[in-house]
XYZ file of C-alpha atoms in Angstrom:
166
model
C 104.291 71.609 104.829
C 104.853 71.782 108.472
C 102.944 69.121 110.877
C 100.292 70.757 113.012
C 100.127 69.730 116.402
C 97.359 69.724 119.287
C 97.659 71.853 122.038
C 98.093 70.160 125.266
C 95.346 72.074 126.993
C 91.760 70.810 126.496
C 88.386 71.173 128.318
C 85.936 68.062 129.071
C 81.890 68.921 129.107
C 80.220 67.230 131.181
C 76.760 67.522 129.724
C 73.591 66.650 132.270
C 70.003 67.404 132.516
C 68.748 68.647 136.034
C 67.968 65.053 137.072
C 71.713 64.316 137.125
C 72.225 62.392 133.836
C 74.298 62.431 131.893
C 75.376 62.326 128.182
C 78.079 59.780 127.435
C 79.242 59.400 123.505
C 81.411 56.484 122.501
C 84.451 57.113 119.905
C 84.373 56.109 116.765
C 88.038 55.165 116.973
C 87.755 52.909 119.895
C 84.795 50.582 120.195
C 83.857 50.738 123.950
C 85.512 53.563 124.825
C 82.589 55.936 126.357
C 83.113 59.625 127.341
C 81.963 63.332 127.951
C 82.779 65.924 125.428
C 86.158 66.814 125.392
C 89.078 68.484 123.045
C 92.000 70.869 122.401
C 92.004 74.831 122.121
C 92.669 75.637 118.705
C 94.949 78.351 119.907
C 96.762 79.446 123.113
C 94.511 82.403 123.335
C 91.028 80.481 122.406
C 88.954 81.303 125.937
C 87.966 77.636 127.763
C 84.516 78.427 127.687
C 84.833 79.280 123.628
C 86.543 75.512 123.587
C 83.661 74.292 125.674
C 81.109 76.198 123.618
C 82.988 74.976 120.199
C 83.695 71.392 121.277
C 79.826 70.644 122.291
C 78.898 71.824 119.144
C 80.784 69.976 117.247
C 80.299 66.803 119.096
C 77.015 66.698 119.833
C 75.541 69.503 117.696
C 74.251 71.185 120.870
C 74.831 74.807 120.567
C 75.513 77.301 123.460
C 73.984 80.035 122.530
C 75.787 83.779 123.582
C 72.245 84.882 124.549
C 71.196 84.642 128.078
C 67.900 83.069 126.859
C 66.752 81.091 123.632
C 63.420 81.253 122.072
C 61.418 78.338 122.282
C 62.023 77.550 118.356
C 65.465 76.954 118.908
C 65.414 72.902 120.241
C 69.053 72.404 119.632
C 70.117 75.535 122.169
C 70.745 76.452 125.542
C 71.587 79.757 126.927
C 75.332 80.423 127.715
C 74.358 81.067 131.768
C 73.851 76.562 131.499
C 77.678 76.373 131.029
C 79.670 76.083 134.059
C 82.980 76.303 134.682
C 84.192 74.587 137.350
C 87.008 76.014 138.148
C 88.735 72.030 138.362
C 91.645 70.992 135.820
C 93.209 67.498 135.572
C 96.590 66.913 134.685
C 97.019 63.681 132.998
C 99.341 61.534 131.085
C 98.214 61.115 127.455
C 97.547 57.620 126.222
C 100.616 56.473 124.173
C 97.639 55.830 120.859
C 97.013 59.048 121.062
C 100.671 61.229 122.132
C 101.466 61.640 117.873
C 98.615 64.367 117.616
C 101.107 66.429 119.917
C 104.176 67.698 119.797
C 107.595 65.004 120.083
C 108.198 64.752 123.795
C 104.469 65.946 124.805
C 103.125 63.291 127.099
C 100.646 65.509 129.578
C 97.467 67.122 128.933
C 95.926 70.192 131.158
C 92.044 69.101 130.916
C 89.753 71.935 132.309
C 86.364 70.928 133.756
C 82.481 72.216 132.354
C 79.430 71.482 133.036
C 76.376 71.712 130.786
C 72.953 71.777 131.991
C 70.175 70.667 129.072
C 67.130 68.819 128.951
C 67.066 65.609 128.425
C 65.313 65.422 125.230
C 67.169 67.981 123.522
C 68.648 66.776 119.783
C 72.124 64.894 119.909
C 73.818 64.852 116.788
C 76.709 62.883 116.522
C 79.959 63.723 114.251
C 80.803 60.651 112.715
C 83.997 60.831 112.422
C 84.134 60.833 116.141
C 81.149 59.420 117.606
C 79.025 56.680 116.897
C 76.833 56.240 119.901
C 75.767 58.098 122.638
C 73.285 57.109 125.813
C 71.848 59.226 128.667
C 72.704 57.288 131.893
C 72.003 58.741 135.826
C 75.522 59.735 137.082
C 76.831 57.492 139.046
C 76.325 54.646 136.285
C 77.602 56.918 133.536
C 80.984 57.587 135.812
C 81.692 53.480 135.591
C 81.178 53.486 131.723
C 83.828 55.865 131.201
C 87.536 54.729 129.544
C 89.029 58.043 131.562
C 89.822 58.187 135.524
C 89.646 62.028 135.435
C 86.252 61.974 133.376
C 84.626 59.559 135.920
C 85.826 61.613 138.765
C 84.590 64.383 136.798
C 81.129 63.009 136.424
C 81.351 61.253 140.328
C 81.116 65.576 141.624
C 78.093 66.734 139.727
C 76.122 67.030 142.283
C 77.970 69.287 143.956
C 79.155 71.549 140.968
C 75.329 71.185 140.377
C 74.410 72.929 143.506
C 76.549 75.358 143.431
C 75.133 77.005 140.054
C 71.881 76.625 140.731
């Protein structure tokens, strides 16, 4: 059986209600380690947004719907126009606890950046296996509760990626 590796291209979701706050989940495999959504492309040719779209979903169990708008009986949905990409990647080193997921001699990860515009008392569902906890906490705050530099910086421009969709 041959190991299957992670791709070292991933998108982080940074998911925020009009008000500017935003969604923060905590892994289940590290106990204080709060973050945005985030994770691989299941293939070199998976689109960002689809990882975006995919990764939300299963993280939080928020689905971005292909339909520019949802009907009202639909609480867990948003409209694919709320997902923004921001055109912004990070380049980071991966944390050594994490580097065996990828290939021998990986050690950098491409993140690219979303946004996700929801209100705030849309249903989170949490996958267990990866979440325990989440919290809805203005911006700024929810930046300095994050393990990752390039998720707090992420979080830290909202409000301009904000104003530039709308």
């Amino acid at each position: 059986m041959s190991q299957s590796y992670k791709i070292p291209e991933s998108v982080l979701v940074v998911i925020h209600t009009a008000a500017l706050d935003v969604l923060l989940i905590e892994r289940a495999d590290k106990a204080g380690y709060w973050q945005s959504v985030t994770g691989s492309r299941d293939s070199l040719d998976e689109p960002f947004w689809q990882t975006a779209q995919r990764e939300v979903q299963e993280e939080t169990g928020i689905i971005v719907s292909d339909e520019i708008s949802v009907p009202p009986t639909a609480p867990g949905t948003v409209p694919c126009h709320h997902l923004h990409d921001w055109q912004l990647s990070n380049v980071y080193e991966i944390y050594p606890v994490w580097r065996h997921r990828y290939a021998p001699g990986v050690t950098r990860n491409t993140e690219h950046v979303f946004g996700l515009l929801v209100p705030r008392e849309i249903p989170i569902v949490l996958a267990p296996r990866e979440h325990v906890r989440y919290r809805w906490l203005p911006y700024r705050e929810a930046a300095d509760q994050c393990f990752s530099p390039s998720n707090a910086e992420a979080i830290l421009q909202l409000p301009h990626y904000r104003s530039l969709s709308g």
